[in-house]
Coordinates of C-alpha atoms in Angstrom, one line a residue:
Chain A
M1 CA 0.0 0.0 0.0
F2 CA 1.0 3.6 0.0
R3 CA 1.4 3.5 3.8
N4 CA 5.2 3.9 3.8
T5 CA 5.4 7.1 2.0
Y6 CA 2.8 8.9 4.1
D7 CA 3.8 7.7 7.5
S8 CA 7.0 9.7 8.3
D9 CA 5.5 13.2 8.7
N10 CA 2.9 13.7 11.3
T11 CA 1.4 16.5 9.2
V12 CA 0.7 14.4 6.2
F13 CA -2.5 12.5 5.6
S14 CA -2.6 9.3 3.7
P15 CA -4.9 8.9 0.7
Q16 CA -7.2 7.0 2.9
G17 CA -7.5 10.0 5.3
R18 CA -5.4 8.5 8.0
L19 CA -2.5 9.8 10.1
H20 CA -0.1 6.9 10.3
Q21 CA 2.2 8.4 12.9
V22 CA -0.8 8.6 15.2
E23 CA -1.7 5.0 14.5
Y24 CA 1.8 3.9 15.2
A25 CA 1.6 5.7 18.5
L26 CA -1.5 3.7 19.3
E27 CA 0.5 0.6 18.5
A28 CA 2.9 1.6 21.3
V29 CA 0.0 1.6 23.7
K30 CA -1.0 -1.9 22.5
Q31 CA 2.6 -3.1 23.3
G32 CA 2.3 -2.1 26.9
S33 CA 1.1 -4.6 29.5
A34 CA -2.6 -4.6 30.2
A35 CA -4.6 -2.3 32.4
V36 CA -8.3 -2.7 33.2
G37 CA -10.8 -0.2 34.6
L38 CA -14.4 -0.5 35.7
R39 CA -16.9 1.3 37.8
S40 CA -20.0 0.9 39.9
K41 CA -22.4 3.4 41.4
T42 CA -20.0 4.0 44.4
H43 CA -16.5 3.1 43.2
A44 CA -14.2 3.2 40.2
I45 CA -11.2 0.9 40.1
L46 CA -8.1 0.2 38.0
L47 CA -6.2 -3.0 37.8
A48 CA -2.8 -3.3 36.1
L49 CA -0.4 -6.0 35.3
K50 CA 3.1 -5.0 36.1
R51 CA 5.9 -6.2 33.9
S52 CA 9.5 -6.9 34.9
T53 CA 12.5 -7.4 32.6
G54 CA 13.6 -10.5 34.5
E55 CA 13.7 -12.3 37.9
L56 CA 16.3 -9.9 39.2
A57 CA 14.5 -6.8 38.2
S58 CA 11.8 -4.8 39.8
Y59 CA 8.3 -4.5 38.4
Q60 CA 7.4 -1.4 36.3
Q61 CA 5.1 1.0 38.1
K62 CA 1.8 1.2 36.2
M63 CA -0.3 3.5 38.4
F64 CA 0.1 7.1 39.5
R65 CA -1.8 9.3 41.9
I66 CA -2.7 12.6 40.3
D67 CA -4.7 14.2 43.2
D68 CA -6.8 13.0 46.2
H69 CA -9.7 12.3 43.8
V70 CA -7.9 11.2 40.6
G71 CA -5.6 8.3 39.7
I72 CA -4.3 6.8 36.4
A73 CA -3.1 3.5 35.0
I74 CA -0.7 3.7 32.0
A75 CA 0.1 1.5 29.0
G76 CA 2.9 2.3 26.7
L77 CA 6.0 4.5 27.0
T78 CA 6.5 5.1 30.7
S79 CA 8.7 8.2 30.1
D80 CA 5.9 9.8 28.2
A81 CA 3.5 8.8 31.0
R82 CA 5.6 10.6 33.6
V83 CA 5.5 13.8 31.6
L84 CA 1.8 13.7 31.1
S85 CA 1.0 12.7 34.6
N86 CA 3.2 15.6 35.8
F87 CA 1.1 17.9 33.6
M88 CA -2.1 16.4 35.1
R89 CA -0.8 17.0 38.6
Q90 CA 0.0 20.6 37.8
Q91 CA -3.4 21.1 36.3
A92 CA -5.2 19.6 39.3
M93 CA -3.1 21.7 41.7
G94 CA -3.7 24.8 39.7
E95 CA -7.4 24.4 39.7
R96 CA -7.5 23.8 43.5
M97 CA -5.4 27.0 43.9
M98 CA -7.5 29.1 41.6
F99 CA -11.0 27.8 42.2
N100 CA -10.8 26.3 45.7
R101 CA -12.3 23.0 44.6
P102 CA -11.0 19.7 43.2
M103 CA -10.7 19.7 39.4
P104 CA -13.7 18.0 37.7
V105 CA -12.4 14.7 36.2
N106 CA -13.7 15.3 32.6
R107 CA -12.0 18.6 32.4
L108 CA -8.7 17.1 33.6
V109 CA -8.9 14.4 30.9
S110 CA -9.9 17.0 28.3
S111 CA -6.8 19.0 29.2
I112 CA -4.4 16.1 28.4
A113 CA -6.5 15.2 25.3
D114 CA -6.0 18.7 24.0
K115 CA -2.3 18.6 24.9
A116 CA -1.9 15.3 23.0
Q117 CA -3.8 16.6 20.0
V118 CA -1.2 19.3 19.5
N119 CA 1.4 16.7 19.0
T120 CA -0.6 15.2 16.2
Q121 CA -0.8 18.4 14.2
E122 CA 2.5 20.1 14.6
Y123 CA 5.4 19.4 12.2
G124 CA 8.4 17.9 13.9
R125 CA 6.6 16.7 17.0
R126 CA 5.7 13.1 17.6
P127 CA 2.6 11.9 19.4
Y128 CA 2.8 10.7 23.0
G129 CA 3.3 7.0 23.1
V130 CA 1.2 6.2 26.1
G131 CA -2.5 5.6 26.8
F132 CA -4.2 6.2 30.2
L133 CA -7.2 4.8 32.0
V134 CA -8.2 7.6 34.4
I135 CA -10.5 7.1 37.4
G136 CA -11.8 9.9 39.5
Q137 CA -14.6 11.1 41.7
D138 CA -16.4 14.4 41.6
Q139 CA -19.8 15.8 42.4
S140 CA -21.4 13.6 39.7
G141 CA -20.0 10.4 41.3
P142 CA -17.2 8.0 40.2
H143 CA -15.9 8.1 36.6
L144 CA -13.7 6.1 34.3
F145 CA -12.1 7.6 31.2
E146 CA -9.8 6.4 28.5
F147 CA -7.2 8.7 27.1
S148 CA -5.3 7.8 23.9
P149 CA -2.4 9.5 22.1
S150 CA -4.7 10.4 19.2
G151 CA -6.1 13.1 21.5
N152 CA -9.4 11.2 21.9
S153 CA -10.9 10.6 25.3
Y154 CA -14.1 8.8 26.2
E155 CA -15.9 7.9 29.4
Y156 CA -16.6 4.2 30.0
Y157 CA -18.4 1.8 32.4
A158 CA -15.5 -0.6 31.8
M159 CA -12.5 -0.6 29.6
S160 CA -9.1 -2.2 29.1
I161 CA -5.9 -1.2 27.2
G162 CA -2.6 -2.7 26.5
A163 CA -1.4 -6.2 25.4
R164 CA -4.1 -8.8 24.8
S165 CA -6.6 -6.3 26.2
Q166 CA -9.3 -7.6 23.8
S167 CA -9.6 -10.7 26.0
A168 CA -10.3 -8.6 29.0
K169 CA -12.8 -6.5 27.0
T170 CA -14.6 -9.7 26.2
Y171 CA -15.0 -10.6 29.9
L172 CA -16.0 -7.0 30.7
E173 CA -18.7 -6.9 27.9
K174 CA -20.1 -10.2 29.3
H175 CA -20.4 -8.9 32.9
Y176 CA -20.6 -5.1 32.8
E177 CA -24.4 -4.9 33.5
S178 CA -23.8 -6.3 36.9
F179 CA -21.0 -3.8 37.8
A180 CA -23.3 -0.9 38.8
D181 CA -24.6 -2.6 42.0
C182 CA -21.4 -4.4 42.9
N183 CA -19.7 -3.7 46.2
L184 CA -16.0 -2.9 46.2
E185 CA -14.8 -6.5 46.8
D186 CA -17.0 -8.0 44.0
L187 CA -15.9 -5.2 41.6
I188 CA -12.2 -5.9 42.3
R189 CA -12.9 -9.6 41.8
H190 CA -14.4 -8.9 38.3
G191 CA -11.5 -6.7 37.5
L192 CA -9.0 -9.3 38.5
H193 CA -10.8 -11.9 36.4
A194 CA -10.7 -9.5 33.4
L195 CA -7.0 -8.9 34.0
R196 CA -6.3 -12.5 34.2
E197 CA -7.7 -13.0 30.7
T198 CA -4.8 -11.0 29.3
L199 CA -2.1 -13.3 30.8
Q200 CA 0.0 -15.6 28.7
Q201 CA -0.3 -19.3 29.0
D202 CA 1.7 -20.2 32.1
K203 CA 1.6 -16.9 33.9
E204 CA -0.6 -16.0 36.8
L205 CA -1.6 -12.9 38.9
N206 CA 0.4 -12.6 42.1
V207 CA 1.2 -9.9 44.7
N208 CA 4.3 -8.8 42.7
N209 CA 2.7 -8.2 39.3
T210 CA -0.7 -6.9 40.3
S211 CA -1.6 -3.3 41.1
V212 CA -5.1 -2.1 42.2
G213 CA -6.2 1.5 42.2
I214 CA -9.4 2.5 44.0
I215 CA -11.5 5.6 44.2
G216 CA -14.6 5.6 46.5
P217 CA -15.5 4.7 50.1
V218 CA -13.3 2.4 52.1
G219 CA -13.7 -1.4 51.5
Q220 CA -14.0 -4.2 54.0
H221 CA -10.4 -5.3 53.8
E222 CA -9.0 -1.8 54.0
K223 CA -7.9 0.0 57.2
P224 CA -10.0 3.2 57.6
I225 CA -8.5 6.1 55.7
S226 CA -9.7 9.6 55.4
P227 CA -10.7 11.8 53.6
L228 CA -13.3 9.4 52.3
G229 CA -13.1 8.7 48.6
S230 CA -9.4 9.3 48.4
F231 CA -7.5 7.6 45.5
R232 CA -5.3 4.9 46.8
I233 CA -3.0 2.2 45.2
L234 CA -2.9 -1.3 46.7
E235 CA 0.2 -3.3 45.9
G236 CA 2.2 -6.2 47.3
D237 CA 0.7 -8.0 50.3
N238 CA -2.3 -5.7 50.3
V239 CA -3.6 -7.3 47.1
E240 CA -3.3 -10.9 48.4
V241 CA -6.8 -10.9 50.0
Y242 CA -8.4 -9.9 46.7
L243 CA -6.4 -12.5 44.7
Q244 CA -7.6 -15.1 47.1
S245 CA -11.2 -14.2 46.3
M246 CA -10.8 -15.1 42.6
E247 CA -12.3 -18.2 41.2
K248 CA -9.9 -21.0 40.2
K249 CA -9.1 -21.2 36.6
E250 CA -10.6 -23.8 34.3
E251 CA -12.8 -25.2 37.0
A252 CA -16.6 -25.8 36.8
P253 CA -18.4 -22.9 38.7
A254 CA -18.0 -24.5 42.1
P255 CA -18.4 -22.2 45.2
A256 CA -15.4 -20.0 45.3
S257 CA -13.2 -19.9 48.4
V258 CA -14.6 -16.8 50.2
P259 CA -12.6 -14.7 52.7
D260 CA -14.6 -14.6 56.0
A261 CA -15.7 -11.0 55.9
A262 CA -16.6 -10.8 52.2
P263 CA -20.2 -11.4 51.0
A264 CA -20.9 -14.6 49.0
P265 CA -20.0 -14.1 45.3
T266 CA -22.8 -14.2 42.7
A267 CA -23.0 -17.4 40.6
D268 CA -20.4 -16.6 37.9
E269 CA -20.3 -18.1 34.5
D270 CA -17.2 -20.1 33.5
V271 CA -14.1 -18.0 33.5
Q272 CA -12.4 -18.9 30.2
M273 CA -8.7 -18.7 29.7
S274 CA -7.8 -17.2 26.3
G275 CA -5.5 -19.1 24.0
Chain B
M1 CA 21.6 84.8 59.8
T2 CA 19.8 82.0 61.5
I3 CA 20.1 78.4 60.4
P4 CA 16.7 77.3 59.0
D5 CA 14.8 74.8 61.1
M6 CA 14.9 71.7 58.8
D7 CA 11.4 70.7 59.8
S8 CA 9.8 73.7 58.2
V9 CA 11.7 73.6 55.0
A10 CA 9.9 72.2 51.9
H11 CA 11.5 69.1 50.4
P12 CA 10.5 66.6 47.7
Q13 CA 8.2 63.8 48.8
E14 CA 7.7 60.5 47.1
R15 CA 4.3 59.0 47.2
R16 CA 4.2 55.3 46.4
F17 CA 1.8 52.4 46.8
N18 CA 2.8 50.5 49.9
P19 CA 2.5 46.8 49.1
Y20 CA 2.5 45.8 52.7
T21 CA 0.3 46.3 55.8
E22 CA 0.2 44.9 59.3
N23 CA -2.7 42.8 60.3
G24 CA -1.9 42.3 64.0
G25 CA -2.4 39.2 66.0
T26 CA 0.0 36.9 67.8
I27 CA 1.3 33.3 67.4
L28 CA 3.1 31.0 69.8
A29 CA 4.6 27.5 69.7
I30 CA 6.0 25.4 72.5
A31 CA 7.8 22.0 72.0
G32 CA 7.5 19.2 74.5
A33 CA 9.5 16.0 74.8
D34 CA 7.2 14.1 72.4
F35 CA 4.6 16.7 71.5
S36 CA 4.3 20.3 70.2
V37 CA 1.7 23.0 70.8
I38 CA 1.1 25.7 68.2
A39 CA -1.4 28.5 68.9
G40 CA -2.6 31.8 67.4
D41 CA -5.3 34.3 68.1
T42 CA -7.9 34.7 65.5
R43 CA -8.3 38.5 65.3
Q44 CA -7.3 40.3 62.1
S45 CA -6.9 44.0 62.3
E46 CA -5.6 47.0 60.4
G47 CA -4.7 50.1 62.5
Y48 CA -7.5 50.6 65.0
S49 CA -10.1 48.6 63.0
I50 CA -10.9 45.0 63.3
Q51 CA -11.1 43.3 59.8
T52 CA -12.5 40.1 61.2
R53 CA -12.8 38.3 64.6
Y54 CA -12.1 34.9 63.0
A55 CA -9.2 34.6 60.5
P56 CA -7.1 31.5 61.1
K57 CA -3.4 32.0 61.3
V58 CA -2.4 28.5 62.2
F59 CA -2.6 25.8 59.5
R60 CA -2.2 22.0 59.3
L61 CA 0.4 21.0 56.7
T62 CA 0.6 17.3 57.5
D63 CA -0.3 15.1 60.5
R64 CA 3.0 16.0 62.1
A65 CA 3.6 19.6 60.9
V66 CA 1.7 22.8 61.7
L67 CA 2.6 26.3 60.3
A68 CA 1.6 29.5 62.0
V69 CA 2.0 32.7 60.0
N70 CA 1.9 36.3 61.3
G71 CA 2.5 39.7 59.9
F72 CA 0.8 40.7 56.6
A73 CA -2.1 38.4 56.2
A74 CA -2.3 38.3 52.4
D75 CA 1.3 37.2 52.2
G76 CA 0.8 34.8 55.1
N77 CA -2.2 33.1 53.4
M78 CA -0.5 32.9 50.0
F79 CA 2.7 31.6 51.5
V80 CA 0.8 28.7 53.3
K81 CA -0.9 27.8 50.0
K82 CA 2.5 27.6 48.3
V83 CA 4.1 25.6 51.0
K84 CA 1.1 23.1 50.8
Q85 CA 1.7 22.8 47.1
R86 CA 5.4 22.0 47.5
L87 CA 4.4 19.4 50.1
E88 CA 2.0 17.9 47.6
W89 CA 4.8 17.6 44.9
Y90 CA 6.9 15.9 47.5
R91 CA 4.1 13.4 48.2
H92 CA 3.8 12.7 44.5
A93 CA 7.5 12.1 44.2
H94 CA 8.1 10.1 47.4
A95 CA 4.7 8.7 48.3
K96 CA 5.1 9.9 51.9
D97 CA 4.9 13.1 53.9
M98 CA 7.9 15.5 54.1
P99 CA 9.8 15.2 57.5
L100 CA 9.6 18.3 59.7
R101 CA 13.2 19.4 59.4
A102 CA 12.9 19.1 55.7
I103 CA 9.9 21.3 55.7
A104 CA 11.8 23.9 57.8
R105 CA 14.6 24.0 55.3
L106 CA 12.1 24.2 52.4
I107 CA 10.5 27.2 54.1
Q108 CA 13.9 28.9 54.3
T109 CA 14.5 28.5 50.6
M110 CA 11.0 29.6 49.7
L111 CA 11.4 32.7 51.8
Y112 CA 14.9 33.6 50.6
G113 CA 13.8 33.1 47.0
R114 CA 11.8 36.3 47.6
R115 CA 14.7 38.1 49.3
F116 CA 14.2 41.3 47.2
F117 CA 10.4 41.5 47.6
P118 CA 9.9 39.5 50.8
Y119 CA 6.8 37.7 52.2
Y120 CA 6.1 40.0 55.1
V121 CA 5.5 37.0 57.4
Y122 CA 6.9 35.8 60.6
N123 CA 6.6 32.0 60.4
I124 CA 6.6 29.5 63.2
L125 CA 6.7 25.8 62.2
G126 CA 5.8 23.3 64.9
G127 CA 5.3 19.6 65.1
V128 CA 7.0 16.2 65.6
E129 CA 10.4 15.2 64.1
E130 CA 11.2 11.9 62.5
D131 CA 12.7 10.8 65.7
G132 CA 9.6 11.5 67.7
T133 CA 10.7 14.6 69.5
G134 CA 8.6 17.8 69.7
A135 CA 10.1 20.6 67.7
V136 CA 9.5 24.3 67.0
Y137 CA 11.3 26.2 64.2
S138 CA 11.0 30.0 63.9
F139 CA 11.8 32.1 60.8
D140 CA 12.3 35.7 59.9
P141 CA 10.7 37.1 56.7
V142 CA 13.7 36.3 54.6
G143 CA 14.3 32.8 55.8
S144 CA 16.7 32.9 58.7
Y145 CA 15.6 30.0 61.0
E146 CA 16.5 28.1 64.1
R147 CA 15.1 25.2 66.1
E148 CA 13.9 26.2 69.6
A149 CA 11.9 25.0 72.5
C150 CA 9.5 27.9 72.3
R151 CA 8.8 31.1 70.4
A152 CA 6.2 33.8 70.3
A153 CA 5.8 36.1 67.3
G154 CA 3.6 39.0 66.3
A155 CA 2.0 42.0 68.0
A156 CA 2.3 40.8 71.5
Q157 CA 5.7 39.1 71.1
S158 CA 7.3 41.5 73.6
L159 CA 4.7 40.6 76.2
V160 CA 4.7 36.8 75.7
Q161 CA 8.3 35.8 74.9
P162 CA 9.7 37.1 78.3
F163 CA 6.9 35.1 80.1
L164 CA 7.9 32.0 78.2
D165 CA 11.6 32.6 78.9
N166 CA 10.7 32.5 82.6
Q167 CA 8.2 29.7 82.5
I168 CA 9.7 27.3 79.9
Y169 CA 13.5 28.0 80.2
F170 CA 13.2 29.0 83.9
K171 CA 15.3 32.1 83.3
N172 CA 15.9 34.4 86.3
Q173 CA 14.5 32.0 88.8
Q174 CA 15.9 29.3 91.1
A175 CA 14.5 25.9 91.7
A176 CA 13.6 25.2 95.4
P177 CA 16.7 24.0 97.3
G178 CA 17.3 20.3 96.7
T179 CA 15.2 20.2 93.5
S180 CA 15.9 21.1 89.9
H181 CA 13.7 22.4 87.2
P182 CA 12.1 19.8 85.0
S183 CA 13.8 19.4 81.7
H184 CA 10.5 18.8 79.9
L185 CA 7.0 20.0 80.8
P186 CA 3.9 17.9 80.6
L187 CA 1.2 18.7 78.0
E188 CA -1.3 20.0 80.6
T189 CA 1.2 22.6 81.9
V190 CA 2.1 23.7 78.5
L191 CA -1.5 24.2 77.5
S192 CA -2.1 26.3 80.6
I193 CA 0.9 28.5 79.8
V194 CA -0.4 29.0 76.3
I195 CA -3.9 30.0 77.4
D196 CA -2.5 32.3 80.1
S197 CA -0.1 33.9 77.6
F198 CA -3.0 34.8 75.3
T199 CA -5.5 35.9 77.9
S200 CA -2.8 38.2 79.3
A201 CA -1.7 39.5 75.9
T202 CA -5.4 40.2 75.2
E203 CA -5.6 42.3 78.3
R204 CA -2.8 44.7 77.4
H205 CA -2.6 44.6 73.6
I206 CA -5.4 46.0 71.4
E207 CA -4.5 43.8 68.4
V208 CA -4.9 40.6 70.3
G209 CA -8.3 39.0 71.2
D210 CA -11.6 37.5 69.9
G211 CA -10.5 33.9 69.7
L212 CA -7.7 31.4 70.3
E213 CA -6.9 28.3 68.2
I214 CA -4.5 25.7 69.6
F215 CA -3.1 22.8 67.6
I216 CA -1.5 19.9 69.4
A217 CA 0.8 17.5 67.6
L218 CA 1.6 14.2 69.3
A219 CA 4.4 11.7 68.5
K220 CA 3.5 8.2 67.3
G221 CA 2.2 6.1 70.1
R222 CA 1.8 8.9 72.5
T223 CA -1.7 9.3 74.0
L224 CA -3.4 12.5 75.2
Q225 CA -2.8 11.1 78.8
G226 CA -6.0 12.0 80.4
M227 CA -6.7 15.0 78.3
E228 CA -9.1 13.2 75.9
S229 CA -12.1 14.8 77.5
I230 CA -10.9 18.4 77.2
R231 CA -13.6 20.7 76.1
G232 CA -13.8 21.2 72.3
L233 CA -10.9 19.0 71.3
Q234 CA -11.2 17.8 67.7
E235 CA -9.0 15.3 66.0
L236 CA -7.5 16.1 62.6
T237 CA -5.4 13.0 62.1
V238 CA -5.6 11.5 58.6
T239 CA -3.2 8.5 58.7
E240 CA -3.4 5.4 60.8
D241 CA -0.9 4.5 63.5
G242 CA 1.2 7.6 62.9
E243 CA 1.5 11.0 64.6
R244 CA -1.8 12.5 65.7
L245 CA -3.0 16.0 65.4
F246 CA -5.7 17.9 67.4
V247 CA -7.2 21.3 67.5
M248 CA -9.1 23.3 70.1
R249 CA -10.7 26.7 70.2
R250 CA -11.2 29.1 73.0
D251 CA -12.8 32.5 73.2
L252 CA -10.7 35.6 74.0
K253 CA -12.0 39.0 75.1
K254 CA -13.5 40.9 72.2
D255 CA -12.7 44.5 73.3

């Protein structure tokens, strides 16, 4: 095709009306490890799969706190993510300083979407190579947004980005209607099941490679924190109790092992492992 | 020929906008062995007028750090906002609160950064250090600072500081024969000294009065030791099993 001659300059359309540089940037997001986001009436959560370069290495951070009421999970170029999350933090702080209230989440997402769009229209600049899932809480409740390097942002009930995220999306599409009334523990369980779909054959979720971000009131397994609704990241041993609540892979829907304090899980359909 | 009296000779005058004004009020902080008390009256005035009977001058920065600002209120309020923003950046970068002595050094650099158009503010930073000891740091408007056991600043500084020198440092008094002065005072005693300082300052200084706000910062694991039922005590602590922070308010004379 003519793809190769029209794909070096950001400012050149292809005959099909596409900007290939932007599409290549979207590829960079797809190369990153998976992140899943979902929300209920009371909470919005993010789950991310952390990658490490080897047994001796640490796991790449996938989640960032932006403000008390906003957090993000990233997929793609981590360096670009740091720059954009820094910008988001400045925006959020600036709004608090000027207007004496937390920044509405949709405005915050629009501000990075607009910033990313500039890099798709200026000669000599490359698009950002990272996508975000943004969760936040404002007066209209909990929210989940996706931000992509094309400059597009959308609000979702549930979404996933990164490598093999289509498998997670399939799980989310199957179950999303039940999310709205879920409590926090069930919501996290759904999210973990969705995230597990993105794993390769012999891998599993464990306390080292799983990160959970939460916005909304304190859950049963959490120590009381305040102010209520603050964004927090659970990592390491804090995630263990939620991992335990997952159903075993490739088993018939037998009653799942339930931690003492959690409510009984709803009768789940089979959780399929993708190929 | 007589030498002209210089006062009656005409000479050029320059009229300029004065960017500063004095808003009165007084602040005070006292450090204990494992706690710190930071207080300020709530009156804001300009000249002989009262602007408001309740304008806070003492602010929570973290669960273990409290900043009291006095002098020019507009600069004081803006300076606190900027310090809080710097602490937020620190939290983003390090995922924890800034230690007290680091906040003190930060305040110095922020103040000196405006050496040639200073924040007209006398700052007192109080709280609990990383090692669990109570601390008070006092600053001048351009960032000179020092850690102390106690400090008063503001309109009634000249009334309160000598009282503190006598009651906290036991200056110019001898202990009863066979005894020695305590090296650290208990919380109850310190609170009494603070309240007495302000009621006395209110009596004799027109710019002090209306209300008193007292913050108490406690080291990790330290309880209020019987003071839990003190009237009007409100907990401000955010984190679990860390330092604890309380605030209480009292009335002062309104005349």
